[in-house]
PDB file of C-alpha atoms in Angstrom:
ATOM      1  CA  MET A   1       0.084   0.051   0.070  1.00  0.00           C
ATOM      2  CA  GLY A   2       1.280   3.514  -0.985  1.00  0.00           C
ATOM      3  CA  ASP A   3       0.901   7.478   0.045  1.00  0.00           C
ATOM      4  CA  VAL A   4       0.092   8.715  -3.641  1.00  0.00           C
ATOM      5  CA  PRO A   5      -2.704   6.911  -5.996  1.00  0.00           C
ATOM      6  CA  SER A   6      -2.921   5.968  -9.280  1.00  0.00           C
ATOM      7  CA  HIS A   7      -5.017   8.555  -9.968  1.00  0.00           C
ATOM      8  CA  ALA A   8      -4.062  12.333 -10.269  1.00  0.00           C
ATOM      9  CA  GLY A   9      -5.822  15.139  -8.739  1.00  0.00           C
ATOM     10  CA  THR A  10      -5.552  14.521  -4.781  1.00  0.00           C
ATOM     11  CA  ALA A  11      -3.697  16.998  -2.639  1.00  0.00           C
ATOM     12  CA  GLU A  12      -0.801  14.805  -1.965  1.00  0.00           C
ATOM     13  CA  ALA A  13      -0.317  14.642  -6.048  1.00  0.00           C
ATOM     14  CA  ALA A  14       0.026  18.192  -6.038  1.00  0.00           C
ATOM     15  CA  THR A  15       2.330  18.393  -3.061  1.00  0.00           C
ATOM     16  CA  THR A  16       4.832  16.334  -5.526  1.00  0.00           C
ATOM     17  CA  ILE A  17       4.830  19.070  -8.177  1.00  0.00           C
ATOM     18  CA  ALA A  18       4.302  22.137  -6.098  1.00  0.00           C
ATOM     19  CA  GLY A  19       5.696  21.264  -2.762  1.00  0.00           C
ATOM     20  CA  SER A  20       2.946  22.150  -0.863  1.00  0.00           C
ATOM     21  CA  ALA A  21      -1.029  21.594  -1.391  1.00  0.00           C
ATOM     22  CA  THR A  22      -2.313  24.151   0.915  1.00  0.00           C
ATOM     23  CA  PRO A  23      -4.658  25.779  -1.325  1.00  0.00           C
ATOM     24  CA  ALA A  24      -2.810  28.466  -3.090  1.00  0.00           C
ATOM     25  CA  ASP A  25      -5.320  31.360  -1.758  1.00  0.00           C
ATOM     26  CA  LEU A  26      -4.682  30.302   1.926  1.00  0.00           C
ATOM     27  CA  ASN A  27      -2.193  32.291   3.324  1.00  0.00           C
ATOM     28  CA  ILE A  28      -0.928  30.936   6.654  1.00  0.00           C
ATOM     29  CA  GLN A  29      -0.232  33.834   8.943  1.00  0.00           C
ATOM     30  CA  SER A  30      -0.532  34.615  12.705  1.00  0.00           C
ATOM     31  CA  ARG A  31      -3.544  36.694  13.888  1.00  0.00           C
ATOM     32  CA  ASN A  32      -1.616  37.243  16.960  1.00  0.00           C
ATOM     33  CA  ARG A  33      -4.497  37.443  19.007  1.00  0.00           C
ATOM     34  CA  HIS A  34      -4.159  38.532  22.877  1.00  0.00           C
ATOM     35  CA  PHE A  35      -6.370  37.212  25.557  1.00  0.00           C
ATOM     36  CA  ALA A  36      -5.006  38.235  28.608  1.00  0.00           C
ATOM     37  CA  SER A  37      -8.271  39.298  29.594  1.00  0.00           C
ATOM     38  CA  ALA A  38     -10.217  36.159  28.977  1.00  0.00           C
ATOM     39  CA  ALA A  39      -9.860  35.192  32.778  1.00  0.00           C
ATOM     40  CA  ILE A  40     -11.275  32.024  33.443  1.00  0.00           C
ATOM     41  CA  GLU A  41     -14.552  32.589  35.246  1.00  0.00           C
ATOM     42  CA  ARG A  42     -15.629  29.302  36.701  1.00  0.00           C
ATOM     43  CA  ARG A  43     -13.301  26.626  37.919  1.00  0.00           C
ATOM     44  CA  ARG A  44     -15.738  23.954  35.803  1.00  0.00           C
ATOM     45  CA  TRP A  45     -15.500  26.867  32.631  1.00  0.00           C
ATOM     46  CA  VAL A  46     -17.181  24.471  30.158  1.00  0.00           C
ATOM     47  CA  GLY A  47     -20.704  24.933  31.465  1.00  0.00           C
ATOM     48  CA  GLY A  48     -20.069  23.654  34.942  1.00  0.00           C
ATOM     49  CA  ASP A  49     -19.007  20.093  33.129  1.00  0.00           C
ATOM     50  CA  PRO A  50     -16.018  18.606  35.274  1.00  0.00           C
ATOM     51  CA  TYR A  51     -15.367  15.924  32.317  1.00  0.00           C
ATOM     52  CA  ALA A  52     -15.331  18.559  29.387  1.00  0.00           C
ATOM     53  CA  SER A  53     -13.296  20.909  31.564  1.00  0.00           C
ATOM     54  CA  ALA A  54     -10.857  18.464  32.428  1.00  0.00           C
ATOM     55  CA  PHE A  55     -10.594  17.395  28.998  1.00  0.00           C
ATOM     56  CA  PHE A  56      -9.935  20.616  27.757  1.00  0.00           C
ATOM     57  CA  ASN A  57      -7.367  21.709  30.657  1.00  0.00           C
ATOM     58  CA  ALA A  58      -5.255  18.458  30.430  1.00  0.00           C
ATOM     59  CA  LEU A  59      -5.077  18.962  26.656  1.00  0.00           C
ATOM     60  CA  SER A  60      -4.123  22.586  26.890  1.00  0.00           C
ATOM     61  CA  VAL A  61      -1.369  21.342  29.224  1.00  0.00           C
ATOM     62  CA  THR A  62       0.485  19.779  26.282  1.00  0.00           C
ATOM     63  CA  PHE A  63       0.378  23.069  24.004  1.00  0.00           C
ATOM     64  CA  PRO A  64       2.939  25.271  25.498  1.00  0.00           C
ATOM     65  CA  LYS A  65       5.887  22.481  25.379  1.00  0.00           C
ATOM     66  CA  GLY A  66       4.460  20.546  22.570  1.00  0.00           C
ATOM     67  CA  GLU A  67       4.281  23.232  20.121  1.00  0.00           C
ATOM     68  CA  THR A  68       7.394  24.436  20.940  1.00  0.00           C
ATOM     69  CA  PHE A  69       8.496  21.188  19.821  1.00  0.00           C
ATOM     70  CA  PHE A  70       6.787  21.083  16.276  1.00  0.00           C
ATOM     71  CA  MET A  71       8.506  24.635  15.614  1.00  0.00           C
ATOM     72  CA  LYS A  72      11.980  23.543  16.718  1.00  0.00           C
ATOM     73  CA  VAL A  73      11.406  20.277  14.215  1.00  0.00           C
ATOM     74  CA  LEU A  74      10.019  22.023  11.182  1.00  0.00           C
ATOM     75  CA  LYS A  75      12.359  25.104  11.139  1.00  0.00           C
ATOM     76  CA  GLN A  76      15.087  22.678  10.705  1.00  0.00           C
ATOM     77  CA  TYR A  77      13.781  21.734   7.383  1.00  0.00           C
ATOM     78  CA  ARG A  78      12.710  25.286   6.175  1.00  0.00           C
ATOM     79  CA  ASP A  79      16.014  26.171   3.966  1.00  0.00           C
ATOM     80  CA  GLU A  80      15.658  23.015   2.045  1.00  0.00           C
ATOM     81  CA  VAL A  81      11.892  22.806   1.148  1.00  0.00           C
ATOM     82  CA  PRO A  82      10.743  24.606  -1.913  1.00  0.00           C
ATOM     83  CA  GLU A  83       9.745  28.396  -1.440  1.00  0.00           C
ATOM     84  CA  LYS A  84       5.840  28.147  -1.082  1.00  0.00           C
ATOM     85  CA  LEU A  85       6.415  25.282   1.369  1.00  0.00           C
ATOM     86  CA  ALA A  86       8.818  27.686   3.108  1.00  0.00           C
ATOM     87  CA  ARG A  87       6.607  30.540   3.594  1.00  0.00           C
ATOM     88  CA  GLU A  88       4.129  28.232   4.852  1.00  0.00           C
ATOM     89  CA  ILE A  89       6.506  26.755   7.495  1.00  0.00           C
ATOM     90  CA  ARG A  90       7.531  30.371   8.612  1.00  0.00           C
ATOM     91  CA  GLY A  91       3.560  31.121   8.852  1.00  0.00           C
ATOM     92  CA  PHE A  92       3.122  27.887  10.985  1.00  0.00           C
ATOM     93  CA  VAL A  93       6.209  28.740  13.291  1.00  0.00           C
ATOM     94  CA  GLN A  94       4.360  32.150  14.027  1.00  0.00           C
ATOM     95  CA  GLN A  95       0.959  30.614  14.397  1.00  0.00           C
ATOM     96  CA  GLU A  96       2.322  28.075  16.813  1.00  0.00           C
ATOM     97  CA  ALA A  97       4.619  30.494  19.053  1.00  0.00           C
ATOM     98  CA  VAL A  98       1.319  32.750  19.866  1.00  0.00           C
ATOM     99  CA  HIS A  99      -0.588  29.473  20.486  1.00  0.00           C
ATOM    100  CA  SER A 100       2.151  28.431  23.199  1.00  0.00           C
ATOM    101  CA  ARG A 101       1.936  32.013  24.452  1.00  0.00           C
ATOM    102  CA  GLU A 102      -1.650  32.279  25.054  1.00  0.00           C
ATOM    103  CA  HIS A 103      -1.804  28.742  26.157  1.00  0.00           C
ATOM    104  CA  LEU A 104       1.114  28.868  28.865  1.00  0.00           C
ATOM    105  CA  PHE A 105      -1.244  32.080  30.014  1.00  0.00           C
ATOM    106  CA  PHE A 106      -4.294  29.672  30.049  1.00  0.00           C
ATOM    107  CA  ASN A 107      -2.498  27.160  32.123  1.00  0.00           C
ATOM    108  CA  LYS A 108      -1.632  29.422  34.591  1.00  0.00           C
ATOM    109  CA  GLN A 109      -5.009  30.332  35.452  1.00  0.00           C
ATOM    110  CA  ILE A 110      -5.820  26.555  35.856  1.00  0.00           C
ATOM    111  CA  GLU A 111      -3.002  26.402  38.155  1.00  0.00           C
ATOM    112  CA  GLN A 112      -4.662  29.713  39.789  1.00  0.00           C
ATOM    113  CA  ALA A 113      -7.745  27.753  40.591  1.00  0.00           C
ATOM    114  CA  ASP A 114      -5.903  25.368  42.611  1.00  0.00           C
ATOM    115  CA  PHE A 115      -5.013  22.871  39.862  1.00  0.00           C
ATOM    116  CA  ASP A 116      -1.616  20.947  40.339  1.00  0.00           C
ATOM    117  CA  LEU A 117      -0.470  20.391  37.076  1.00  0.00           C
ATOM    118  CA  SER A 118       3.034  18.959  37.718  1.00  0.00           C
ATOM    119  CA  ARG A 119       2.489  15.391  37.262  1.00  0.00           C
ATOM    120  CA  LEU A 120       0.865  16.301  33.860  1.00  0.00           C
ATOM    121  CA  GLU A 121       3.579  18.468  32.543  1.00  0.00           C
ATOM    122  CA  GLN A 122       6.551  16.028  33.703  1.00  0.00           C
ATOM    123  CA  ALA A 123       4.546  12.990  31.831  1.00  0.00           C
ATOM    124  CA  LEU A 124       4.731  15.570  28.724  1.00  0.00           C
ATOM    125  CA  THR A 125       8.211  16.288  29.400  1.00  0.00           C
ATOM    126  CA  ASP A 126       9.279  12.649  29.278  1.00  0.00           C
ATOM    127  CA  VAL A 127       7.564  12.075  26.068  1.00  0.00           C
ATOM    128  CA  ILE A 128       9.152  14.897  24.194  1.00  0.00           C
ATOM    129  CA  ASP A 129      12.383  14.329  25.688  1.00  0.00           C
ATOM    130  CA  ASN A 130      12.037  10.788  24.464  1.00  0.00           C
ATOM    131  CA  ILE A 131      11.020  11.969  20.952  1.00  0.00           C
ATOM    132  CA  GLY A 132      13.628  14.522  20.961  1.00  0.00           C
ATOM    133  CA  SER A 133      16.396  11.987  21.092  1.00  0.00           C
ATOM    134  CA  MET A 134      15.051  10.383  17.923  1.00  0.00           C
ATOM    135  CA  PRO A 135      16.886  10.883  14.416  1.00  0.00           C
ATOM    136  CA  LEU A 136      15.277  14.297  13.117  1.00  0.00           C
ATOM    137  CA  ILE A 137      12.950  12.495  10.297  1.00  0.00           C
ATOM    138  CA  ARG A 138      11.655  10.413  13.318  1.00  0.00           C
ATOM    139  CA  GLN A 139      11.178  13.751  15.211  1.00  0.00           C
ATOM    140  CA  LEU A 140       9.389  15.067  12.050  1.00  0.00           C
ATOM    141  CA  VAL A 141       6.971  12.056  11.337  1.00  0.00           C
ATOM    142  CA  ALA A 142       5.900  12.218  14.999  1.00  0.00           C
ATOM    143  CA  THR A 143       5.098  16.058  14.723  1.00  0.00           C
ATOM    144  CA  THR A 144       3.294  15.094  11.481  1.00  0.00           C
ATOM    145  CA  CYS A 145       1.060  12.617  13.334  1.00  0.00           C
ATOM    146  CA  LEU A 146       0.808  14.807  16.497  1.00  0.00           C
ATOM    147  CA  GLU A 147      -0.427  17.412  13.778  1.00  0.00           C
ATOM    148  CA  HIS A 148      -2.882  15.123  12.678  1.00  0.00           C
ATOM    149  CA  LEU A 149      -4.308  14.498  15.893  1.00  0.00           C
ATOM    150  CA  THR A 150      -4.464  18.267  16.757  1.00  0.00           C
ATOM    151  CA  ALA A 151      -6.126  19.432  13.382  1.00  0.00           C
ATOM    152  CA  ILE A 152      -8.862  16.773  13.494  1.00  0.00           C
ATOM    153  CA  LEU A 153      -9.843  17.633  16.995  1.00  0.00           C
ATOM    154  CA  ALA A 154      -9.802  21.187  15.759  1.00  0.00           C
ATOM    155  CA  ALA A 155     -11.970  20.721  13.132  1.00  0.00           C
ATOM    156  CA  GLU A 156     -14.793  18.820  15.382  1.00  0.00           C
ATOM    157  CA  PHE A 157     -14.456  21.641  17.845  1.00  0.00           C
ATOM    158  CA  ILE A 158     -15.465  24.185  15.344  1.00  0.00           C
ATOM    159  CA  ALA A 159     -18.329  22.489  13.475  1.00  0.00           C
ATOM    160  CA  ASN A 160     -19.802  20.871  16.583  1.00  0.00           C
ATOM    161  CA  PRO A 161     -20.976  24.278  18.582  1.00  0.00           C
ATOM    162  CA  VAL A 162     -22.083  21.836  21.363  1.00  0.00           C
ATOM    163  CA  HIS A 163     -18.248  21.475  22.775  1.00  0.00           C
ATOM    164  CA  PHE A 164     -18.171  25.084  24.211  1.00  0.00           C
ATOM    165  CA  GLN A 165     -21.797  26.095  23.720  1.00  0.00           C
ATOM    166  CA  ASP A 166     -22.114  27.241  27.508  1.00  0.00           C
ATOM    167  CA  ALA A 167     -18.617  27.568  28.388  1.00  0.00           C
ATOM    168  CA  ASP A 168     -16.952  30.909  29.320  1.00  0.00           C
ATOM    169  CA  ALA A 169     -17.736  33.170  26.453  1.00  0.00           C
ATOM    170  CA  GLU A 170     -13.770  34.339  26.047  1.00  0.00           C
ATOM    171  CA  GLN A 171     -12.123  31.216  26.882  1.00  0.00           C
ATOM    172  CA  ARG A 172     -14.715  29.832  24.050  1.00  0.00           C
ATOM    173  CA  LYS A 173     -13.213  32.482  21.549  1.00  0.00           C
ATOM    174  CA  MET A 174      -9.797  31.892  22.497  1.00  0.00           C
ATOM    175  CA  TRP A 175     -10.133  27.935  21.895  1.00  0.00           C
ATOM    176  CA  LEU A 176     -12.005  28.728  18.860  1.00  0.00           C
ATOM    177  CA  TRP A 177      -9.169  30.965  17.095  1.00  0.00           C
ATOM    178  CA  HIS A 178      -6.695  28.381  18.064  1.00  0.00           C
ATOM    179  CA  ALA A 179      -8.848  25.631  16.216  1.00  0.00           C
ATOM    180  CA  SER A 180      -9.191  27.794  13.502  1.00  0.00           C
ATOM    181  CA  GLU A 181      -5.243  28.109  12.954  1.00  0.00           C
ATOM    182  CA  GLU A 182      -4.638  24.562  13.385  1.00  0.00           C
ATOM    183  CA  VAL A 183      -7.016  23.748  10.521  1.00  0.00           C
ATOM    184  CA  GLU A 184      -5.246  26.277   8.504  1.00  0.00           C
ATOM    185  CA  HIS A 185      -2.146  24.916   8.695  1.00  0.00           C
ATOM    186  CA  LYS A 186      -2.975  21.494   8.859  1.00  0.00           C
ATOM    187  CA  GLY A 187      -0.959  20.430   5.652  1.00  0.00           C
ATOM    188  CA  VAL A 188       2.091  21.975   6.642  1.00  0.00           C
ATOM    189  CA  ALA A 189       4.055  19.202   8.674  1.00  0.00           C
ATOM    190  CA  TYR A 190       2.582  16.304   6.355  1.00  0.00           C
ATOM    191  CA  ASP A 191       4.047  18.314   2.999  1.00  0.00           C
ATOM    192  CA  THR A 192       7.391  18.894   5.116  1.00  0.00           C
ATOM    193  CA  TRP A 193       7.437  14.888   5.613  1.00  0.00           C
ATOM    194  CA  LEU A 194       6.589  14.210   2.175  1.00  0.00           C
ATOM    195  CA  HIS A 195       9.263  16.338   0.982  1.00  0.00           C
ATOM    196  CA  ALA A 196      11.816  14.852   3.310  1.00  0.00           C
ATOM    197  CA  THR A 197      10.788  11.438   2.205  1.00  0.00           C
ATOM    198  CA  LYS A 198      10.741  12.088  -1.516  1.00  0.00           C
ATOM    199  CA  ASP A 199      13.489   9.364  -2.241  1.00  0.00           C
ATOM    200  CA  TRP A 200      11.352   6.868  -0.081  1.00  0.00           C
ATOM    201  CA  SER A 201       9.489   4.033  -1.391  1.00  0.00           C
ATOM    202  CA  ARG A 202       5.879   4.521  -0.890  1.00  0.00           C
ATOM    203  CA  THR A 203       5.558   1.513   0.754  1.00  0.00           C
ATOM    204  CA  LYS A 204       8.277   2.637   3.434  1.00  0.00           C
ATOM    205  CA  ARG A 205       6.700   5.953   3.784  1.00  0.00           C
ATOM    206  CA  TRP A 206       3.355   4.389   4.689  1.00  0.00           C
ATOM    207  CA  THR A 207       4.803   1.702   6.723  1.00  0.00           C
ATOM    208  CA  THR A 208       6.526   4.585   8.917  1.00  0.00           C
ATOM    209  CA  LYS A 209       4.025   6.828   9.327  1.00  0.00           C
ATOM    210  CA  SER A 210       1.487   4.252   9.843  1.00  0.00           C
ATOM    211  CA  LEU A 211       3.562   2.521  12.850  1.00  0.00           C
ATOM    212  CA  PHE A 212       4.051   6.079  14.097  1.00  0.00           C
ATOM    213  CA  MET A 213       0.658   7.172  14.083  1.00  0.00           C
ATOM    214  CA  ILE A 214      -0.545   3.842  16.106  1.00  0.00           C
ATOM    215  CA  ARG A 215       2.407   4.223  18.348  1.00  0.00           C
ATOM    216  CA  ILE A 216       1.970   8.233  19.044  1.00  0.00           C
ATOM    217  CA  SER A 217      -2.282   7.790  19.276  1.00  0.00           C
ATOM    218  CA  LEU A 218      -1.531   5.225  22.163  1.00  0.00           C
ATOM    219  CA  GLY A 219       0.832   7.284  23.773  1.00  0.00           C
ATOM    220  CA  PHE A 220      -1.439  10.712  23.336  1.00  0.00           C
ATOM    221  CA  ALA A 221      -4.662   8.696  24.298  1.00  0.00           C
ATOM    222  CA  LYS A 222      -2.762   7.378  27.773  1.00  0.00           C
ATOM    223  CA  ASN A 223      -1.124  10.238  28.938  1.00  0.00           C
ATOM    224  CA  ARG A 224      -4.561  12.838  28.091  1.00  0.00           C
ATOM    225  CA  THR A 225      -6.642  10.259  30.077  1.00  0.00           C
ATOM    226  CA  LYS A 226      -4.396  10.060  33.154  1.00  0.00           C
ATOM    227  CA  GLY A 227      -4.018  13.726  33.015  1.00  0.00           C
ATOM    228  CA  ILE A 228      -7.904  14.078  32.749  1.00  0.00           C
ATOM    229  CA  PHE A 229      -8.190  11.820  35.850  1.00  0.00           C
ATOM    230  CA  ASP A 230      -5.683  13.491  37.772  1.00  0.00           C
ATOM    231  CA  LEU A 231      -7.642  16.762  37.326  1.00  0.00           C
ATOM    232  CA  LEU A 232     -11.075  15.275  38.024  1.00  0.00           C
ATOM    233  CA  SER A 233      -9.528  13.712  41.150  1.00  0.00           C
ATOM    234  CA  GLN A 234      -8.643  17.420  42.215  1.00  0.00           C
ATOM    235  CA  ASP A 235     -11.907  18.266  41.138  1.00  0.00           C
ATOM    236  CA  GLY A 236     -13.808  15.954  43.544  1.00  0.00           C
ATOM    237  CA  VAL A 237     -14.858  13.615  40.916  1.00  0.00           C
ATOM    238  CA  SER A 238     -13.149   9.949  41.425  1.00  0.00           C
ATOM    239  CA  GLY A 239     -14.200   6.182  41.522  1.00  0.00           C
ATOM    240  CA  PRO A 240     -16.763   4.846  39.006  1.00  0.00           C
ATOM    241  CA  ARG A 241     -18.543   8.494  38.798  1.00  0.00           C
ATOM    242  CA  ALA A 242     -15.146   9.460  37.114  1.00  0.00           C
ATOM    243  CA  TRP A 243     -15.015   6.692  34.510  1.00  0.00           C
ATOM    244  CA  PHE A 244     -18.593   6.425  33.628  1.00  0.00           C
ATOM    245  CA  GLY A 245     -19.160  10.419  33.693  1.00  0.00           C
ATOM    246  CA  PHE A 246     -15.820  10.639  31.422  1.00  0.00           C
ATOM    247  CA  LEU A 247     -16.711   8.018  29.228  1.00  0.00           C
ATOM    248  CA  HIS A 248     -20.296   9.018  28.503  1.00  0.00           C
ATOM    249  CA  TYR A 249     -18.576  12.517  27.741  1.00  0.00           C
ATOM    250  CA  ALA A 250     -15.535  11.300  25.210  1.00  0.00           C
ATOM    251  CA  LEU A 251     -17.974   8.401  23.438  1.00  0.00           C
ATOM    252  CA  VAL A 252     -21.566   9.452  23.758  1.00  0.00           C
ATOM    253  CA  SER A 253     -22.079  12.956  24.402  1.00  0.00           C
ATOM    254  CA  PRO A 254     -20.654  15.258  23.209  1.00  0.00           C
ATOM    255  CA  ALA A 255     -18.457  12.407  22.217  1.00  0.00           C
ATOM    256  CA  PRO A 256     -15.136  14.232  20.723  1.00  0.00           C
ATOM    257  CA  VAL A 257     -13.256  11.126  20.913  1.00  0.00           C
ATOM    258  CA  ARG A 258     -15.962   9.313  18.931  1.00  0.00           C
ATOM    259  CA  ARG A 259     -16.266  11.758  16.373  1.00  0.00           C
ATOM    260  CA  THR A 260     -13.017  11.955  15.402  1.00  0.00           C
ATOM    261  CA  LEU A 261     -12.239   8.064  14.987  1.00  0.00           C
ATOM    262  CA  TRP A 262     -12.770   8.117  11.310  1.00  0.00           C
ATOM    263  CA  PRO A 263     -10.944  11.287  10.699  1.00  0.00           C
ATOM    264  CA  TRP A 264      -8.075   9.565  12.509  1.00  0.00           C
ATOM    265  CA  PHE A 265      -8.466   6.471  10.663  1.00  0.00           C
ATOM    266  CA  GLN A 266      -8.330   8.544   7.305  1.00  0.00           C
ATOM    267  CA  PHE A 267      -4.756   9.097   7.808  1.00  0.00           C
ATOM    268  CA  PHE A 268      -4.176   5.525   6.935  1.00  0.00           C
ATOM    269  CA  LEU A 269      -5.483   5.371   3.310  1.00  0.00           C
ATOM    270  CA  PRO A 270      -3.507   5.161   0.283  1.00  0.00           C
ATOM    271  CA  GLY A 271      -3.348   8.787  -1.193  1.00  0.00           C
ATOM    272  CA  PHE A 272      -4.184  10.665   2.324  1.00  0.00           C
ATOM    273  CA  HIS A 273      -3.459  14.459   2.332  1.00  0.00           C
ATOM    274  CA  PRO A 274      -5.079  16.713   5.433  1.00  0.00           C
ATOM    275  CA  TRP A 275      -6.257  19.037   2.210  1.00  0.00           C
ATOM    276  CA  ASN A 276      -7.827  15.928   0.571  1.00  0.00           C
ATOM    277  CA  LYS A 277     -10.757  17.323   2.425  1.00  0.00           C
ATOM    278  CA  ASP A 278     -11.105  21.519   2.163  1.00  0.00           C
ATOM    279  CA  ASP A 279     -12.854  22.576   5.179  1.00  0.00           C
ATOM    280  CA  ARG A 280     -11.293  26.405   5.037  1.00  0.00           C
ATOM    281  CA  ASN A 281     -15.364  27.268   5.939  1.00  0.00           C
ATOM    282  CA  LEU A 282     -14.554  26.079   9.293  1.00  0.00           C
ATOM    283  CA  ILE A 283     -11.794  28.716   9.737  1.00  0.00           C
ATOM    284  CA  GLN A 284     -14.140  31.676   8.597  1.00  0.00           C
ATOM    285  CA  LEU A 285     -16.931  30.261  10.972  1.00  0.00           C
ATOM    286  CA  ALA A 286     -14.311  29.915  13.887  1.00  0.00           C
ATOM    287  CA  GLU A 287     -13.403  33.732  12.943  1.00  0.00           C
ATOM    288  CA  SER A 288     -17.323  34.782  13.256  1.00  0.00           C
ATOM    289  CA  GLU A 289     -17.391  33.702  17.023  1.00  0.00           C
ATOM    290  CA  TYR A 290     -14.364  35.707  18.003  1.00  0.00           C
ATOM    291  CA  GLU A 291     -14.650  38.476  15.711  1.00  0.00           C
ATOM    292  CA  ALA A 292     -16.359  40.558  18.574  1.00  0.00           C
ATOM    293  CA  ALA A 293     -12.777  40.334  20.781  1.00  0.00           C
ATOM    294  CA  ILE A 294     -10.647  41.079  17.966  1.00  0.00           C
ATOM    295  CA  MET A 295     -12.894  44.304  17.289  1.00  0.00           C
ATOM    296  CA  GLU A 296     -12.880  45.559  21.022  1.00  0.00           C
ATOM    297  CA  ASN A 297      -8.872  45.500  20.560  1.00  0.00           C
ATOM    298  CA  PRO A 298      -8.170  46.910  17.054  1.00  0.00           C
ATOM    299  CA  ASP A 299      -4.649  48.370  18.209  1.00  0.00           C
ATOM    300  CA  GLU A 300      -3.197  45.367  19.623  1.00  0.00           C
ATOM    301  CA  PRO A 301       0.616  45.200  19.131  1.00  0.00           C
ATOM    302  CA  ASP A 302       2.144  42.727  16.449  1.00  0.00           C
ATOM    303  CA  ALA A 303       4.895  41.730  18.371  1.00  0.00           C
ATOM    304  CA  ILE A 304       4.766  38.817  20.556  1.00  0.00           C
ATOM    305  CA  ALA A 305       4.748  39.882  24.152  1.00  0.00           C
ATOM    306  CA  PRO A 306       6.884  37.806  26.992  1.00  0.00           C
ATOM    307  CA  ILE A 307       4.461  36.387  29.087  1.00  0.00           C
ATOM    308  CA  GLY A 308       6.001  38.012  31.923  1.00  0.00           C
ATOM    309  CA  ASP A 309       4.649  41.300  30.660  1.00  0.00           C
ATOM    310  CA  ARG A 310       1.128  40.396  30.486  1.00  0.00           C
ATOM    311  CA  ARG A 311      -1.413  41.080  33.214  1.00  0.00           C
ATOM    312  CA  LYS A 312      -1.390  38.165  36.033  1.00  0.00           C
ATOM    313  CA  PRO A 313      -4.859  36.490  36.547  1.00  0.00           C
ATOM    314  CA  GLY A 314      -6.737  36.455  39.711  1.00  0.00           C
ATOM    315  CA  ARG A 315      -6.979  33.723  42.075  1.00  0.00           C
ATOM    316  CA  LEU A 316     -10.146  31.555  41.515  1.00  0.00           C
ATOM    317  CA  HIS A 317     -12.288  29.967  44.047  1.00  0.00           C
ATOM    318  CA  LYS A 318     -13.080  26.387  44.454  1.00  0.00           C
ATOM    319  CA  VAL A 319     -16.352  26.747  42.713  1.00  0.00           C
ATOM    320  CA  ALA A 320     -18.071  25.373  39.683  1.00  0.00           C
TER     321      ALA A 320
END
């Protein structure tokens, strides 16, 4: 089974010609949004739901270090890829830098709500250190797999409004902004992977990426689940109540895990490329949600401000 199908016209086939299959009229660049004023209003900020709040909090813990790692990997390929892809890597790095900054601030607010994130952060550090010790090409395929996981979750969060319908308004805008940019740059790591392995056989490329996706997905699921149950326990939810409640949330309703199983599986199909599904409409849909926040701060600086220069969040009480 190979990556490139026998027929022409797929996004991956376009990549072999132009170096990138991102639509030509899609300009990947950071919107550099600032959500310093988006304080978490409730400890269970997703509609008072402990399971949804723990799910997104555990996910947020991964972003500052994870996205910094992605930037480091892709920057090492920037000077050897075609010009269009090089521009997209620059846009990717700019976007991920801001995502890392904003989630670092968000995570500080979680800690202000009396959650201990140290165990989650240590588990993440161990994973990143392990991947970082591998040869660069393996770091790249790991990045490609993780970017696919992030992109399909992002698309689900935007397409299905139930995920944030009762969330704190400013936090909903922040998460939708982040998700929109994940959709926008969803093909950059994959195109870099295709370029880096252009001399590989299709069988070798498919086998390598598939085995890594299985490995990465199992580790991602295990570590995020452990983190979620750690946070639930700190929130007073444990035992059978935690298990049944989280499984219902993840698999029944709103079911973010179940609803992303098919997009996850598509990664293994011959001819897969993230842009085989053109879902740019989700970017506009998400922007319509956080546009009000942008209009409130039309003169915000373009520079990426250090986290230490920003307003510190107030302390939250242990209330839902």
